[in-house]
Short mmCIF file of C-alpha atoms in Angstrom, two decimals:
data_model
loop_
_atom_site.label_atom_id
_atom_site.label_comp_id
_atom_site.label_asym_id
_atom_site.label_seq_id
_atom_site.Cartn_x
_atom_site.Cartn_y
_atom_site.Cartn_z
CA MET A 170 133.62 69.08 44.13
CA SER A 171 135.94 68.21 41.27
CA LYS A 172 133.98 65.45 39.53
CA LYS A 173 130.22 65.19 39.06
CA ILE A 174 128.79 62.06 40.68
CA ILE A 175 126.50 60.13 38.35
CA CYS A 176 123.67 58.05 39.83
CA PRO A 177 124.49 54.40 39.12
CA ARG A 178 120.81 53.56 38.77
CA CYS A 179 119.19 56.33 36.71
CA GLU A 180 122.41 58.01 35.51
CA SER A 181 121.16 61.44 36.53
CA GLU A 182 123.66 64.14 37.52
CA HIS A 183 121.28 65.47 40.19
CA THR A 184 123.18 63.78 42.99
CA ASP A 185 124.76 64.93 46.19
CA ILE A 186 126.85 63.77 49.10
CA LEU A 187 124.33 62.73 51.74
CA THR A 188 126.75 62.07 54.58
CA GLN A 189 130.29 61.07 55.51
CA SER A 190 131.51 58.38 57.88
CA PRO A 191 131.63 59.41 61.56
CA VAL A 192 135.27 58.20 61.46
CA PRO A 193 136.64 60.68 58.91
CA GLY A 194 137.71 59.45 55.50
CA VAL A 195 136.35 55.88 55.58
CA TRP A 196 133.34 56.32 53.28
CA GLU A 197 130.83 58.74 51.85
CA VAL A 198 127.14 58.13 51.11
CA TYR A 199 125.62 59.67 47.99
CA HIS A 200 122.02 60.04 46.98
CA CYS A 201 120.13 60.78 43.81
CA GLU A 202 117.51 63.51 43.85
CA GLU A 203 115.78 62.05 40.80
CA CYS A 204 115.29 58.36 41.61
CA PHE A 205 116.05 58.42 45.38
CA PHE A 206 118.80 55.83 45.03
CA ALA A 207 121.51 55.94 47.71
CA TRP A 208 124.90 54.26 47.73
CA ARG A 209 128.17 54.19 49.64
CA SER A 210 131.59 54.81 48.17
CA THR A 211 132.93 51.51 49.57
CA GLU A 212 130.28 49.27 47.94
CA PRO A 213 131.22 46.84 45.14
CA ASP A 214 131.55 48.45 41.71
CA PHE A 215 128.40 46.73 40.42
CA ILE A 216 126.56 49.06 42.82
CA THR A 217 128.59 52.27 42.44
CA ASP A 218 129.52 52.26 38.73
CA PRO A 219 126.71 53.27 36.32
CA ALA A 220 128.29 51.13 33.58
CA LYS A 221 128.30 48.03 35.77
CA TYR A 222 125.00 48.53 37.59
CA ASN A 223 122.64 45.58 37.01
CA THR A 224 120.50 46.52 33.99
CA GLU A 225 117.52 44.66 35.50
CA PHE A 226 117.50 47.25 38.28
CA LYS A 227 118.09 50.40 36.22
CA LEU A 228 115.24 52.83 36.90
CA THR A 229 114.54 56.29 35.51
CA ARG A 230 112.61 59.19 37.03
CA GLU A 231 110.07 58.84 34.23
CA GLN A 232 109.45 55.22 35.17
CA LEU A 233 109.06 56.20 38.82
CA ASP A 234 106.64 58.99 37.91
CA GLN A 235 104.49 56.43 36.12
CA SER A 236 104.69 53.82 38.86
CA GLY A 237 101.74 52.93 41.08
CA ILE A 238 100.78 55.04 44.10
CA MET A 239 100.47 53.10 47.35
CA PRO A 240 98.34 53.83 49.21
CA ALA A 241 96.12 56.10 47.10
CA VAL A 242 95.74 59.71 48.29
CA PRO A 243 92.09 60.10 49.46
CA PRO A 244 89.86 63.06 48.55
CA LEU A 245 89.97 65.94 51.08
CA LYS A 246 87.16 66.06 53.65
CA LYS A 247 86.12 68.60 56.27
CA ARG A 248 86.59 67.59 59.91
CA MET B 27 110.50 36.01 83.05
CA ALA B 28 110.25 37.88 79.77
CA TYR B 29 113.05 40.01 78.37
CA GLN B 30 112.22 43.69 78.62
CA ASP B 31 114.87 44.88 76.21
CA LEU B 32 117.17 43.65 73.48
CA ARG B 33 120.26 43.78 75.68
CA THR B 34 119.00 41.32 78.26
CA TYR B 35 117.73 39.02 75.52
CA LEU B 36 121.14 39.03 73.80
CA GLU B 37 122.77 38.26 77.17
CA ALA B 38 120.43 35.28 77.54
CA LEU B 39 121.21 34.10 74.01
CA ASP B 40 124.92 34.44 74.79
CA ALA B 41 124.57 32.35 77.96
CA GLU B 42 122.80 29.63 75.94
CA GLY B 43 125.46 29.59 73.21
CA GLN B 44 123.05 31.32 70.81
CA LEU B 45 125.08 34.46 70.05
CA ILE B 46 128.23 34.94 67.98
CA HIS B 47 130.23 38.13 68.61
CA ILE B 48 131.89 39.32 65.40
CA THR B 49 134.76 41.51 66.51
CA GLU B 50 136.71 41.76 63.24
CA ALA B 51 136.28 45.03 61.37
CA VAL B 52 133.57 44.68 58.72
CA LEU B 53 132.38 46.90 55.91
CA PRO B 54 128.70 47.82 56.07
CA GLU B 55 128.40 46.30 52.57
CA PRO B 56 128.51 43.52 51.68
CA ASP B 57 129.86 41.97 54.89
CA ILE B 58 126.88 42.32 57.21
CA SER B 59 124.22 40.97 54.87
CA ALA B 60 126.59 38.28 53.55
CA ALA B 61 127.25 37.02 57.09
CA ALA B 62 123.56 37.21 57.96
CA CYS B 63 122.78 35.18 54.84
CA ALA B 64 125.59 32.72 55.57
CA ILE B 65 124.32 31.93 59.07
CA THR B 66 121.02 30.74 57.57
CA LYS B 67 122.93 27.96 55.76
CA PHE B 68 123.50 26.19 59.09
CA GLY B 69 119.94 24.98 59.66
CA ASP B 70 117.19 25.87 62.12
CA LYS B 71 119.19 26.15 65.36
CA THR B 72 121.43 29.06 64.41
CA PRO B 73 122.65 31.77 66.79
CA ALA B 74 122.19 35.52 66.52
CA LEU B 75 125.10 37.62 65.25
CA LEU B 76 126.42 40.76 66.93
CA PHE B 77 128.74 42.91 64.79
CA GLU B 78 130.88 44.99 67.11
CA ASN B 79 133.33 46.69 64.76
CA ILE B 80 131.87 48.41 61.72
CA LYS B 81 134.20 50.38 59.51
CA GLY B 82 133.50 54.10 59.56
CA TYR B 83 131.68 54.04 62.93
CA THR B 84 133.24 54.52 66.35
CA ASN B 85 131.14 52.26 68.55
CA ALA B 86 128.15 51.08 66.53
CA ARG B 87 126.84 47.56 67.01
CA ILE B 88 124.45 45.66 64.75
CA ALA B 89 122.44 42.62 65.85
CA MET B 90 121.31 40.22 63.09
CA ASN B 91 119.49 36.87 63.07
CA VAL B 92 118.06 37.61 66.52
CA HIS B 93 114.84 35.75 65.62
CA GLY B 94 116.59 33.47 63.14
CA SER B 95 116.05 30.00 64.63
CA TRP B 96 113.57 27.90 66.60
CA CYS B 97 116.08 27.86 69.47
CA ASN B 98 115.99 31.64 69.70
CA HIS B 99 112.20 31.59 69.39
CA ALA B 100 111.93 29.12 72.29
CA LEU B 101 114.25 31.25 74.45
CA MET B 102 112.16 34.33 73.65
CA LEU B 103 109.17 32.48 75.15
CA GLY B 104 111.24 31.39 78.15
CA MET B 105 111.20 27.74 77.02
CA PRO B 106 114.21 25.38 76.76
CA LYS B 107 116.04 26.07 73.51
CA ASP B 108 115.51 22.55 72.14
CA THR B 109 111.70 22.71 72.55
CA PRO B 110 110.11 21.13 69.44
CA LEU B 111 108.40 23.55 67.04
CA ARG B 112 104.96 21.99 67.57
CA GLU B 113 105.22 22.51 71.33
CA GLN B 114 106.30 26.12 70.83
CA PHE B 115 103.29 26.63 68.56
CA PHE B 116 100.78 25.30 71.10
CA GLU B 117 102.35 27.32 73.94
CA PHE B 118 102.21 30.43 71.76
CA VAL B 119 98.52 29.73 71.03
CA ARG B 120 97.81 29.14 74.73
CA ARG B 121 99.33 32.50 75.70
CA TYR B 122 97.69 34.28 72.74
CA GLN B 123 94.34 33.17 74.11
CA THR B 124 95.04 34.86 77.46
CA TYR B 125 94.74 38.22 75.65
CA PRO B 126 94.56 40.94 76.90
CA GLY B 127 97.71 40.77 78.99
CA LYS B 128 98.72 43.54 81.38
CA VAL B 129 100.43 46.75 80.19
CA GLU B 130 102.50 48.80 82.63
CA GLU B 131 102.98 52.52 81.93
CA ARG B 132 106.32 53.75 83.27
CA ASP B 133 107.57 57.32 83.84
CA SER B 134 111.01 57.17 82.30
CA ALA B 135 112.94 54.92 79.95
CA PRO B 136 116.60 54.22 79.20
CA TRP B 137 116.11 55.45 75.62
CA GLU B 138 115.61 59.00 76.92
CA GLU B 139 119.33 59.23 77.80
CA VAL B 140 120.37 61.00 74.58
CA VAL B 141 118.07 63.43 72.76
CA ILE B 142 118.69 65.02 69.36
CA GLU B 143 116.31 67.64 67.99
CA ASP B 144 118.57 69.82 65.83
CA ASP B 145 120.62 68.85 62.78
CA ILE B 146 119.39 65.27 62.86
CA ASN B 147 121.49 62.91 60.74
CA LEU B 148 120.15 59.37 60.90
CA PHE B 149 123.34 58.05 59.27
CA ASP B 150 125.39 59.24 62.26
CA ILE B 151 123.00 57.60 64.74
CA LEU B 152 122.12 54.35 62.95
CA PRO B 153 124.71 52.12 61.24
CA LEU B 154 122.56 51.84 58.12
CA PHE B 155 123.56 49.46 55.36
CA ARG B 156 122.24 48.00 52.12
CA LEU B 157 120.74 44.56 52.72
CA ASN B 158 120.35 43.16 49.18
CA HIS B 159 122.17 44.29 46.07
CA GLY B 160 119.04 45.49 44.22
CA ASP B 161 117.68 47.53 47.15
CA ALA B 162 117.13 51.20 46.41
CA GLY B 163 119.20 52.23 49.38
CA PHE B 164 119.53 51.89 53.13
CA TYR B 165 116.49 50.45 54.84
CA ILE B 166 115.26 50.09 58.41
CA ASP B 167 113.33 46.81 58.29
CA LYS B 168 112.85 45.76 61.92
CA ALA B 169 111.25 48.73 63.65
CA ALA B 170 108.06 48.73 65.71
CA ILE B 171 106.13 51.65 64.22
CA VAL B 172 103.45 53.31 66.34
CA SER B 173 100.56 55.43 65.06
CA ARG B 174 97.00 56.38 66.05
CA ASP B 175 93.81 57.57 64.45
CA ILE B 176 94.04 61.38 64.76
CA THR B 177 90.24 61.66 64.55
CA ASP B 178 89.89 59.42 67.63
CA TRP B 179 93.18 60.25 69.38
CA ASP B 180 92.09 59.56 72.96
CA ASN B 181 90.86 56.07 72.13
CA PRO B 182 93.81 53.78 72.87
CA ALA B 183 92.14 50.96 70.91
CA THR B 184 93.08 52.76 67.68
CA GLN B 185 96.78 52.73 68.51
CA ASN B 186 98.74 50.40 66.25
CA VAL B 187 102.22 48.95 66.47
CA GLY B 188 103.27 47.53 63.12
CA MET B 189 106.33 46.73 61.10
CA TYR B 190 106.69 48.39 57.72
CA ARG B 191 109.80 48.81 55.65
CA LEU B 192 111.48 52.22 55.82
CA GLN B 193 113.84 53.61 53.17
CA VAL B 194 116.16 56.22 54.66
CA LYS B 195 116.32 58.82 51.90
CA GLY B 196 117.89 61.75 53.67
CA LYS B 197 119.33 62.81 57.00
CA ASN B 198 115.83 63.00 58.51
CA ARG B 199 113.67 61.84 55.61
CA ILE B 200 112.32 58.32 55.33
CA GLY B 201 110.07 56.58 52.79
CA ILE B 202 107.48 54.18 54.26
CA GLN B 203 105.40 51.36 52.82
CA PRO B 204 102.03 51.49 54.62
CA ALA B 205 100.38 48.72 52.57
CA SER B 206 96.65 49.35 52.14
CA ALA B 207 95.55 46.24 54.06
CA HIS B 208 97.48 47.25 57.19
CA ASP B 209 96.24 49.28 60.14
CA ILE B 210 98.59 52.23 59.60
CA ALA B 211 97.05 52.78 56.16
CA LEU B 212 93.70 53.45 57.88
CA HIS B 213 95.35 56.06 60.13
CA LEU B 214 97.07 57.70 57.20
CA LYS B 215 93.85 57.83 55.18
CA LYS B 216 91.99 59.59 57.99
CA ALA B 217 94.80 62.14 58.46
CA GLU B 218 95.16 62.75 54.73
CA GLU B 219 91.41 63.26 54.29
CA LEU B 220 91.85 66.23 56.64
CA GLY B 221 95.08 67.34 55.00
CA GLU B 222 96.97 66.73 58.26
CA ASP B 223 100.28 65.00 58.97
CA LEU B 224 100.22 61.71 60.87
CA PRO B 225 102.36 61.60 64.04
CA ILE B 226 104.55 58.51 64.12
CA ALA B 227 107.10 56.86 66.41
CA ILE B 228 109.68 54.42 65.05
CA CYS B 229 111.16 52.15 67.73
CA ILE B 230 114.35 50.25 66.92
CA GLY B 231 116.30 47.64 68.89
CA ASN B 232 113.40 46.20 70.88
CA ASP B 233 112.68 43.31 73.17
CA PRO B 234 112.01 40.25 70.99
CA LEU B 235 108.30 39.91 71.81
CA ILE B 236 107.07 43.33 70.68
CA ASN B 237 108.77 42.85 67.31
CA THR B 238 107.07 39.46 67.06
CA VAL B 239 103.71 41.08 67.83
CA ALA B 240 104.31 44.05 65.51
CA ALA B 241 104.76 41.57 62.66
CA MET B 242 101.72 39.52 63.70
CA PRO B 243 98.30 39.70 62.03
CA ILE B 244 96.15 40.63 65.04
CA LEU B 245 92.83 42.46 64.77
CA TYR B 246 92.54 46.24 64.29
CA ASN B 247 91.10 46.92 67.75
CA GLN B 248 93.50 44.59 69.55
CA SER B 249 96.42 46.24 71.35
CA GLU B 250 99.89 45.02 70.45
CA TYR B 251 101.12 45.91 73.93
CA ALA B 252 98.34 43.90 75.60
CA MET B 253 99.21 41.05 73.21
CA ALA B 254 102.88 41.32 74.19
CA GLY B 255 101.76 41.19 77.83
CA ALA B 256 99.75 38.04 77.08
CA LEU B 257 102.67 36.37 75.32
CA ALA B 258 105.09 37.45 78.07
CA GLN B 259 102.63 36.31 80.78
CA GLU B 260 103.59 39.44 82.70
CA ALA B 261 102.97 43.19 82.39
CA TYR B 262 104.47 44.69 79.25
CA PRO B 263 106.28 47.98 80.01
CA VAL B 264 105.56 51.07 77.89
CA ILE B 265 106.09 54.80 78.17
CA THR B 266 104.44 57.76 76.46
CA ALA B 267 106.85 59.51 74.12
CA LYS B 268 106.51 63.21 74.93
CA HIS B 269 107.07 64.61 71.45
CA THR B 270 104.21 62.76 69.77
CA GLY B 271 102.16 61.47 72.72
CA LEU B 272 102.34 57.94 71.33
CA GLN B 273 102.90 54.96 73.64
CA VAL B 274 106.16 53.19 72.81
CA PRO B 275 108.08 50.23 74.29
CA TRP B 276 109.99 51.06 77.46
CA GLY B 277 112.89 48.84 76.38
CA SER B 278 113.67 50.27 72.92
CA GLU B 279 117.23 51.28 72.10
CA ILE B 280 116.27 54.08 69.72
CA VAL B 281 113.04 56.02 69.22
CA LEU B 282 112.56 58.24 66.16
CA GLU B 283 109.59 60.59 66.33
CA GLY B 284 108.13 62.56 63.48
CA LYS B 285 105.24 62.66 61.06
CA ILE B 286 104.09 61.16 57.80
CA LEU B 287 103.75 64.17 55.50
CA SER B 288 100.17 64.59 54.40
CA ARG B 289 99.33 63.76 50.77
CA VAL B 290 102.97 63.38 49.70
CA ARG B 291 104.07 60.41 47.56
CA GLU B 292 107.59 59.85 46.32
CA GLY B 293 109.55 57.06 44.59
CA GLU B 294 110.37 54.15 46.91
CA GLY B 295 111.99 50.78 46.30
CA PRO B 296 112.73 48.24 45.14
CA PHE B 297 113.47 46.29 48.30
CA GLY B 298 114.16 42.57 48.57
CA GLU B 299 111.05 41.31 50.36
CA PHE B 300 109.95 38.30 52.42
CA THR B 301 108.58 36.73 49.23
CA GLY B 302 112.17 36.07 48.16
CA HIS B 303 111.69 38.59 45.34
CA TYR B 304 112.22 42.31 44.99
CA SER B 305 109.16 44.50 45.41
CA GLY B 306 109.52 46.80 42.43
CA ALA B 307 109.34 50.58 42.88
CA ARG B 308 106.20 52.60 43.61
CA ARG B 309 105.31 56.06 44.86
CA MET B 310 104.79 55.94 48.61
CA PRO B 311 104.47 58.27 51.61
CA VAL B 312 107.34 60.12 53.26
CA ILE B 313 108.22 60.64 56.94
CA GLU B 314 110.06 63.61 58.39
CA ILE B 315 111.89 62.84 61.64
CA THR B 316 111.87 65.72 64.13
CA LYS B 317 113.25 64.11 67.28
CA VAL B 318 115.63 61.24 67.98
CA SER B 319 116.12 59.67 71.41
CA HIS B 320 118.40 56.76 72.19
CA ARG B 321 120.31 54.86 74.84
CA ARG B 322 124.03 55.52 75.05
CA ASN B 323 125.86 53.28 72.56
CA PRO B 324 122.59 52.03 71.15
CA LEU B 325 122.23 48.58 69.66
CA TYR B 326 120.92 48.61 66.10
CA GLU B 327 118.88 45.58 65.07
CA HIS B 328 118.16 44.57 61.50
CA LEU B 329 116.18 41.71 59.95
CA TYR B 330 117.78 39.58 57.26
CA LEU B 331 115.55 38.52 54.42
CA GLY B 332 116.65 36.57 51.37
CA GLN B 333 115.46 33.61 49.37
CA PRO B 334 113.67 31.49 52.03
CA TRP B 335 114.42 30.16 54.55
CA THR B 336 116.12 33.05 56.29
CA GLU B 337 115.60 35.03 59.48
CA VAL B 338 112.33 36.57 58.32
CA ASP B 339 110.75 33.13 57.89
CA TYR B 340 111.37 32.24 61.54
CA PHE B 341 110.27 35.73 62.49
CA ILE B 342 106.84 35.49 60.82
CA GLY B 343 106.22 31.75 61.21
CA ILE B 344 104.49 30.91 64.46
CA ASN B 345 103.08 34.41 64.97
CA THR B 346 101.25 34.08 61.63
CA SER B 347 100.01 30.56 62.36
CA ALA B 348 98.63 31.21 65.85
CA PRO B 349 96.00 33.89 65.04
CA LEU B 350 94.81 31.86 62.03
CA HIS B 351 94.56 28.77 64.22
CA VAL B 352 92.44 30.58 66.82
CA GLN B 353 90.19 32.31 64.27
CA LEU B 354 89.66 29.07 62.38
CA LYS B 355 88.84 27.10 65.52
CA GLU B 356 86.14 29.64 66.42
CA ALA B 357 84.25 28.51 63.32
CA PHE B 358 85.41 24.90 63.30
CA PRO B 359 86.40 23.37 66.67
CA GLU B 360 87.43 20.29 64.68
CA VAL B 361 90.62 22.10 63.56
CA GLN B 362 93.71 20.60 65.23
CA ALA B 363 96.58 22.87 64.14
CA VAL B 364 97.45 25.45 61.48
CA ASN B 365 100.83 25.85 59.84
CA ALA B 366 100.98 29.19 58.01
CA MET B 367 104.76 29.47 58.09
CA TYR B 368 105.37 29.61 54.37
CA THR B 369 105.91 33.15 53.14
CA HIS B 370 103.65 34.71 55.81
CA GLY B 371 100.87 32.27 54.99
CA LEU B 372 100.80 32.31 51.18
CA VAL B 373 100.62 28.56 51.75
CA VAL B 374 98.59 27.34 54.73
CA ILE B 375 98.35 23.76 55.95
CA VAL B 376 95.40 22.89 58.21
CA SER B 377 94.93 19.66 60.12
CA THR B 378 91.31 18.91 60.99
CA LYS B 379 88.84 16.24 61.94
CA VAL B 380 86.48 15.66 59.02
CA ARG B 381 82.84 15.31 60.00
CA TYR B 382 81.39 14.52 56.56
CA GLY B 383 82.13 14.72 52.84
CA GLY B 384 83.04 18.25 51.74
CA PHE B 385 83.80 19.42 55.28
CA ALA B 386 87.54 19.86 54.67
CA LYS B 387 86.85 22.10 51.67
CA GLY B 388 84.65 24.26 53.90
CA VAL B 389 87.49 24.60 56.40
CA GLY B 390 89.72 25.64 53.50
CA MET B 391 87.17 28.30 52.43
CA ARG B 392 87.15 29.71 55.96
CA VAL B 393 90.95 30.09 55.84
CA LEU B 394 90.48 32.26 52.76
CA THR B 395 88.01 34.54 54.56
CA THR B 396 89.96 35.14 57.78
CA PRO B 397 91.33 38.71 57.90
CA HIS B 398 94.87 37.51 57.23
CA GLY B 399 93.84 34.78 54.82
CA LEU B 400 91.99 37.29 52.64
CA GLY B 401 95.26 39.03 51.85
CA TYR B 402 97.65 36.11 52.01
CA ALA B 403 96.37 32.52 51.90
CA LYS B 404 96.73 31.51 48.26
CA VAL B 405 97.14 27.74 48.56
CA VAL B 406 95.36 25.95 51.42
CA ILE B 407 96.17 22.30 52.03
CA VAL B 408 93.75 20.52 54.35
CA VAL B 409 94.91 17.26 55.94
CA ASP B 410 93.44 14.76 58.40
CA GLU B 411 93.65 15.20 62.16
CA THR B 412 96.25 12.41 62.25
CA ILE B 413 98.67 14.51 60.18
CA ASP B 414 100.91 17.01 61.94
CA PRO B 415 100.88 20.09 59.66
CA PHE B 416 104.34 21.04 60.92
CA ASN B 417 105.70 17.67 59.73
CA LEU B 418 106.13 18.18 55.99
CA PRO B 419 106.91 14.51 55.20
CA GLN B 420 103.52 13.62 56.71
CA VAL B 421 101.84 16.41 54.71
CA MET B 422 103.52 15.16 51.53
CA TRP B 423 102.25 11.65 52.28
CA ALA B 424 98.71 13.01 52.57
CA LEU B 425 99.12 14.90 49.29
CA SER B 426 100.61 11.83 47.62
CA THR B 427 97.84 9.44 48.57
CA LYS B 428 94.68 11.14 49.85
CA PHE B 429 94.42 13.73 47.15
CA ASN B 430 92.63 13.09 43.85
CA PRO B 431 92.84 16.05 41.45
CA GLN B 432 89.45 15.23 39.97
CA TYR B 433 87.57 15.64 43.27
CA ASP B 434 89.80 17.49 45.67
CA LEU B 435 90.89 20.67 43.93
CA VAL B 436 88.90 23.88 44.34
CA THR B 437 89.99 27.04 42.51
CA ILE B 438 88.32 30.34 43.41
CA PRO B 439 88.91 33.20 40.97
CA GLY B 440 89.27 36.92 41.57
CA LEU B 441 90.35 37.15 45.21
CA SER B 442 92.65 39.66 46.88
CA ILE B 443 96.28 39.02 47.70
CA LEU B 444 99.15 41.14 48.86
CA PRO B 445 100.57 43.05 45.89
CA LEU B 446 104.05 41.80 46.79
CA ASP B 447 103.11 38.29 45.64
CA PRO B 448 105.07 38.12 42.38
CA ALA B 449 102.50 35.70 40.93
CA SER B 450 99.58 38.06 41.43
CA ASP B 451 98.08 39.49 38.24
CA PRO B 452 97.34 42.33 38.36
CA ALA B 453 99.37 42.97 41.51
CA GLY B 454 96.98 42.44 44.40
CA MET B 455 94.64 39.97 42.67
CA SER B 456 94.89 36.19 42.48
CA PRO B 457 92.85 33.04 42.12
CA LYS B 458 93.14 30.83 45.19
CA LEU B 459 93.38 27.11 45.61
CA ILE B 460 92.11 24.65 48.18
CA ILE B 461 93.61 21.17 48.13
CA ASP B 462 91.60 18.64 50.10
CA ALA B 463 94.12 15.99 51.14
CA THR B 464 91.89 14.44 53.78
CA THR B 465 90.46 10.93 53.66
CA PRO B 466 87.04 11.08 51.95
CA GLN B 467 84.11 10.73 54.35
CA ALA B 468 80.51 9.75 53.50
CA PRO B 469 78.70 10.70 51.39
CA GLU B 470 81.93 11.34 49.46
CA LYS B 471 83.35 7.97 48.46
CA HIS B 472 86.14 8.11 45.90
CA GLY B 473 89.29 6.01 46.32
CA HIS B 474 90.11 3.03 48.54
CA TYR B 475 91.10 4.10 52.03
CA SER B 476 89.78 1.37 54.34
CA GLN B 477 93.16 -0.31 54.74
CA GLU B 478 95.51 2.42 55.94
CA LEU B 479 98.72 1.20 57.62
CA ARG B 480 98.84 1.64 61.40
CA ASP B 481 101.66 1.30 63.91
CA PRO B 482 101.97 -2.18 65.48
CA VAL B 483 100.23 -2.44 68.89
CA SER B 484 103.20 -2.03 71.24
CA THR B 485 105.03 0.64 69.23
CA GLU B 486 104.53 3.39 71.81
CA ALA B 487 106.05 1.25 74.56
CA TRP B 488 108.99 0.48 72.32
CA VAL B 489 109.52 4.19 71.60
CA GLU B 490 110.05 4.76 75.33
CA LYS B 491 112.23 1.65 75.71
CA LEU B 492 114.45 2.63 72.77
CA ARG B 493 114.66 6.22 73.97
CA GLU B 494 116.39 4.92 77.11
CA LEU B 495 118.72 2.74 75.06
CA MET B 496 119.76 5.49 72.63
CA PRO B 497 123.40 6.59 72.95
CA LYS B 498 123.40 9.79 75.04
CA ALA B 499 124.89 12.89 73.43
#
């Protein structure tokens, strides 16, 4: 891959191509291993471009790691 | 006769002029959600949309707005498409009360035609797309999701069919939101206490009734399939999925089987929700899909949700109102009708006879303590039996004139609410409000209500006479 894909949402470089269109060459879907964001190459630039991504929806891995857990993981029991 | 799969229902919608085929090539984003939003601008009689040419896919089809109007809702129930909402409500309630309906177990299903167990890539099978701009990714938001209590596996009463949002995060990896108040959260808790995965089946592209039931607040030990049979007034067909042993709809287009990974939580969201707001992001469970089965050229169905009213509001309108109506009437036979169509019942309007002063407030309290009301009902408006709760101008008249803020407002602090309510603080907690907009009865005696306007004596006869004289369409 020639150019590193930056996650538009958390701006991490830990991204990858998730899949490609069944009809070759129409689009690619990328995903971010840090914030679990996914996007398609053919979406508007305010989705795909980190500089234009809505700042209200920017989200970092640190923020996710501090977010609530739903539902809570219960204590282990014996059957 | 009820529709046993999505295909026959779409054919019926087509025959009734309630389906638009979109044959031009569309991009997954933003075309599909933009069109699904646009159709909601045309009022409450809108057709479903079937996208037949999606760029990048060879023969994918996406159905939107399938439940998006009262016409479509009436046709789902086998009623004429112009049936008034109030009539649809009472027919729904009548059928609901015939629970349990029959369930028919079949040996084979059309969705077994194509099976994929190796190298699963959900993006090749499902034409996934982003619904709202702020969504974290590509969601499945209209699947009937089946699970059971693994500690009581042979007890069919524990089986649940529910609808929970699913974020497709990888080729066979999905995030799920099993909100704590919902039945699947009980199943997950029991599996996770033992450190075991929870088997799950995700059924997509279903007959319209099972989706309606999956999104309906019925009781934990009630069977969604027996409820679908009651609403259909005929046996509801199911089949046991071999991979997981879970019972699933016979008529589904696509069945994904897999497991919720025990004790795993991972970032999920935000997703634009039925509240008309995004959900925020939280750490939630993860599903691994291990088997995919589908009909040839499967139909993919998706629910549109935006700022109300959109498809989701029709989808969770009557099916939220009916159970509340029945549960409320068990305590108070005086109740006439319940309208819980606003944001899944965050606002509930109840019409009731009032036996004595303070009675209406008691009815309002009972709404708050029904199983669904406990997590949803935030504002309860109680009106007289003469007011149709589905007729908002009548409700507004009651609020305008019968309601006195000094006597008729009850605020209860510290109750539970769904965390998705953006007003809740902290998320999941809220005060609740009862507004008594009924005419005061003794011994309550504030205001001057003895001279209410009534229709002139022969009005009803004139309604019929004028109906005949109206220009015919």
